[in-house]
Amino acid sequence: MTIELVNITKRYGSTVVLNGITQKIEDGEFFVVLGPSGAGKTTLLKVIAGIERPDSGKIIVDGKDITNLPPEKRNIAMVFQSYALYPNMNVHDNIAFPLKMRHYPKDEIERRVQHVAKLLNITDILYKNVTQISGGQQQRVALARAIVRDPAFFLLDEPLSNLDARMRAIARGELKRIHMELKKTFVYVTHDQKEAMSMATRIAVLHNGVFEQVGTPLELYERPTTKWVAQFIGDYPMNFLPGEVVGEEGFEVGFRPEWVEVGRGNLKCQVYSLEVVGELRYLMCDYGESSIILLSREPYNVGDTVAFEVTRYNLYRDGRLVER
Amino acid sequence: MRASRALIYVAAGLLSALFLFPLYTLILIAFQPPKYTLIPTYPPLVPKELTLANLVAALSGTAFIDPFLKSVETATLVGLITLALAIPAGYGLSRLPSRLSYPVLVLILLTNIMPGVIIGIPIAVQFIRAGLYETVVGLALAQTLVTLPLATLILQGTFSAIPRDLEHQAMIDGANLFNRLRYVLLPNSAPGIAAAYLISWMFSWDEFTYAILLMPYHSTLPVTIYTDITRGNLLAGAAFSVVFTVPVIILTYGLQRYLKGQYISGGLKGAA
C-alpha cells in the first residue's frame, strides 16, 4: 500500500516538531526515517499510526484519507521501541491479541500464531511469561504480534535499539528477510545511520521538522544535498575544505575519507589521531583550521605529516549541494 | 552484611510487638475467665486458663450476628462503589498533565479535612428525606465520601505507572476503549485496585461516626460493640472484637498477592 503524507504539521506548545512533511511512500518499500534523537521521528510514526493527531495535513493510504480514523480502525501494525508487550499475558496470548480483537475464529488464531512462532523461531517459549524471556526474544514476540495479521503496512520505532550489538545484527537480517517475504510497506524509524544504510530501500533524513533529503542509501552517501546530511550520514562525516584546494574558488568542497589518494599530491596535513579497521587506517588530521579524516592503506602514526590528493568531490555553496 | 540483616529483623520484631500488644491483651481478655483479666489489679500477661465461654455468650444472642452481617454488607458496598467511581476518576487523572492533575488530587484529598461529625448531621437530615436513613446503602454512600479520595489517589498512581505505549499498542492491535480496559488496563492495575478495595473495605469495617449518625438503631459492629461495652458487657464485647478482626485478616490474606508494596508506591507516584 502506498502512504502519502501531505503537509503534516505537529506542534507541542510553541515547539514545532513536524513542519509540513510531504512525502509519498511506495508500496512494498522499506522506508527508513533517520534523524538524531529528538528530531520528531517517533512523533511522525505516532501521527501515521493515529495515536497523535496532526495539527494540519493529511494522511492518505491507497487513495483513502485516514487522517481522522482512530488507530484501531487503521489496520496498521506497529512495534514500539519498548516492545509494549502486555505483561499480564503470556507470549502466545500477546501474539493472539490483535486477532482476538478482530474476532478471528479460534482455530484460525491458533494456526496463525503457530505459523509466525515458527517463522520467528519462538515456538518453544510460546507459553512463557513475557517478563521471563530475553530482550531478543521480546523483540521477536513484538514482531510476531505485528506480522500475525495482515496489516496495511508496518510501523517500527527503533525496534532494535534495546538489543546488544550481536543480536542487533542478527535481528537486522531477520527483519530484512521478513520484509522480503511479506512484500509489505515498512516505515522504520531509527537514529542509527548504519542501520538505515543497511536496511532501507529509501531513507528520509528528518531534521528541523522536515525531510531534509529523501533518497537511496547510496544517493545519500555519495550526493548528500546539504552539509548537514553529509556530516550525519556515514561512519565518518564528510570532510569539508575551501574550494581552493581543488581549484574551485567560491565553493566548499566535500569529500568522503575514501575519495582521496594518500601519499602523493601537494596537499599536506598532520595526523593527530587514528583508527585502525582491519588493514585500513582512518587518519584524523589537522588541515589548517579544519579537521579532516582520510582513509589510508599505508601505516602512518600520530604526528606524521601526510601528503594527499582529493580524487573525487562534491561542491557546496551556503551549505547546499551545487549540481554540476 | 549479615549483622545488619539481623538488626533489621530485631527492629521489625520490636515494632510488630509494639503494634500487636493491644491485640494480644484483647485475645487474653476474650479467651480467659474474668478472674485472670478484669478482676485482678495486675492481670498476668501469660494465659492461665483458656475458655470459650465469652465467645459462646457473644454468639448465642443475635445481638452481634445482625450487626456483623450489616457491617459486611456495608463494607462490601463501600468497596464496590468506591472502585466504580475511583477507577474512571483515577484513570482520567493519570492521563492529564501533572500540572493539572496534581491540584485536582490535592483538592480531592482536602475534602477529608472536614470532620465527619460536622457533615454527618446534614447528611442524616437529607437521608431522612430521601429514605436512606437507617439503610446500608445510605451508610455506604456516606462512608464512600472518605474512601473515594484515597482510592482515587491510589488508582491515579497505579494507572500512571502503566506505560502509555501499552495502551497505544492495544489501540493499534484493534482494541476499543472497553477492550483496552478489560484486557490491558485493569489486569495490569490489579495491585492498585486490590489495595484501593482493601483500604475502602477496612475503613468502612471500623468506621464509627457516620455509622452512629446515619444508622443509630440497628447499626454496624463498631457501634454495637461500643454500646455493649459501655453497658458493661465487656467480655462478650472483647470476644466479638476478636471475631471482628477475622474478616480483615482473611481479606488481607486473600488480596496480598496483588499488594507487594505497590500500595505505597502507587500512592507516592500520584503525588509526584
Short mmCIF file of C-alpha atoms in Angstrom, two decimals, chain B residues 7-108:
data_model
loop_
_atom_site.label_atom_id
_atom_site.label_comp_id
_atom_site.label_asym_id
_atom_site.label_seq_id
_atom_site.Cartn_x
_atom_site.Cartn_y
_atom_site.Cartn_z
CA LEU B 7 19.41 -5.93 63.14
CA ILE B 8 16.59 -5.31 60.67
CA TYR B 9 14.81 -8.43 61.91
CA VAL B 10 15.22 -7.35 65.53
CA ALA B 11 13.82 -3.91 64.73
CA ALA B 12 10.94 -5.39 62.76
CA GLY B 13 10.23 -7.79 65.63
CA LEU B 14 10.15 -4.98 68.20
CA LEU B 15 7.90 -2.84 66.02
CA SER B 16 5.50 -5.73 65.42
CA ALA B 17 5.41 -6.47 69.14
CA LEU B 18 4.55 -2.85 69.84
CA PHE B 19 1.66 -2.88 67.39
CA LEU B 20 0.41 -6.36 68.24
CA PHE B 21 0.46 -5.98 72.03
CA PRO B 22 -3.02 -4.41 72.27
CA LEU B 23 -4.38 -7.21 70.10
CA TYR B 24 -2.70 -9.73 72.41
CA THR B 25 -4.35 -8.26 75.51
CA LEU B 26 -7.65 -8.30 73.65
CA ILE B 27 -7.20 -12.00 72.95
CA LEU B 28 -6.26 -12.60 76.61
CA ILE B 29 -9.47 -10.94 77.76
CA ALA B 30 -11.54 -12.70 75.13
CA PHE B 31 -10.43 -16.24 75.88
CA GLN B 32 -9.87 -16.24 79.65
CA PRO B 33 -12.29 -16.19 82.55
CA PRO B 34 -12.54 -12.70 84.14
CA LYS B 35 -10.71 -13.71 87.31
CA TYR B 36 -7.43 -13.55 85.35
CA THR B 37 -8.22 -10.46 83.33
CA LEU B 38 -10.73 -7.90 84.55
CA ILE B 39 -10.77 -8.60 88.27
CA PRO B 40 -7.05 -8.58 89.27
CA THR B 41 -5.29 -5.23 89.52
CA TYR B 42 -2.22 -6.69 87.76
CA PRO B 43 -3.52 -9.34 85.36
CA PRO B 44 -0.89 -11.90 84.26
CA LEU B 45 0.50 -11.48 80.75
CA VAL B 46 0.65 -15.20 80.06
CA PRO B 47 -2.62 -17.11 79.61
CA LYS B 48 -3.52 -19.15 82.75
CA GLU B 49 -6.76 -20.80 81.76
CA LEU B 50 -8.47 -20.77 78.41
CA THR B 51 -12.23 -20.66 77.94
CA LEU B 52 -14.68 -20.25 75.09
CA ALA B 53 -17.46 -19.13 77.44
CA ASN B 54 -17.13 -15.46 76.48
CA LEU B 55 -17.35 -16.24 72.78
CA VAL B 56 -20.31 -18.55 73.28
CA ALA B 57 -22.08 -15.83 75.23
CA ALA B 58 -21.35 -13.36 72.45
CA LEU B 59 -22.52 -15.64 69.67
CA SER B 60 -25.53 -17.15 71.39
CA GLY B 61 -27.64 -14.00 71.17
CA THR B 62 -28.43 -12.44 67.79
CA ALA B 63 -27.17 -9.19 69.27
CA PHE B 64 -23.87 -9.42 67.39
CA ILE B 65 -24.80 -11.51 64.35
CA ASP B 66 -27.08 -8.91 62.74
CA PRO B 67 -24.57 -6.06 63.11
CA PHE B 68 -21.85 -8.35 61.81
CA LEU B 69 -23.79 -9.04 58.61
CA LYS B 70 -24.68 -5.38 58.30
CA SER B 71 -21.01 -4.47 58.57
CA VAL B 72 -20.07 -6.99 55.90
CA GLU B 73 -22.77 -5.65 53.58
CA THR B 74 -21.80 -2.04 54.15
CA ALA B 75 -18.06 -2.60 53.77
CA THR B 76 -18.50 -4.63 50.59
CA LEU B 77 -20.80 -1.99 49.13
CA VAL B 78 -18.36 0.80 50.07
CA GLY B 79 -15.56 -1.11 48.35
CA LEU B 80 -17.60 -1.61 45.18
CA ILE B 81 -18.99 1.94 44.96
CA THR B 82 -15.52 3.33 45.61
CA LEU B 83 -13.96 1.24 42.84
CA ALA B 84 -16.77 2.05 40.41
CA LEU B 85 -16.08 5.75 40.86
CA ALA B 86 -12.35 5.80 41.59
CA ILE B 87 -11.29 3.68 38.60
CA PRO B 88 -12.58 6.14 35.98
CA ALA B 89 -11.51 9.12 38.10
CA GLY B 90 -8.02 7.73 38.70
CA TYR B 91 -7.64 6.80 35.04
CA GLY B 92 -8.74 10.23 33.87
CA LEU B 93 -6.40 11.98 36.28
CA SER B 94 -3.48 9.75 35.32
CA ARG B 95 -3.86 10.83 31.69
CA LEU B 96 -3.88 14.55 32.47
CA PRO B 97 -0.64 16.53 32.57
CA SER B 98 0.57 16.55 36.18
CA ARG B 99 0.30 20.32 36.48
CA LEU B 100 -3.47 19.83 36.13
CA SER B 101 -3.91 16.52 37.92
CA TYR B 102 -1.86 17.38 40.98
CA PRO B 103 -4.01 20.32 42.14
CA VAL B 104 -7.13 18.27 41.49
CA LEU B 105 -5.77 15.42 43.60
CA VAL B 106 -4.89 17.76 46.45
CA LEU B 107 -8.34 19.31 46.24
CA ILE B 108 -9.97 15.87 46.35
#
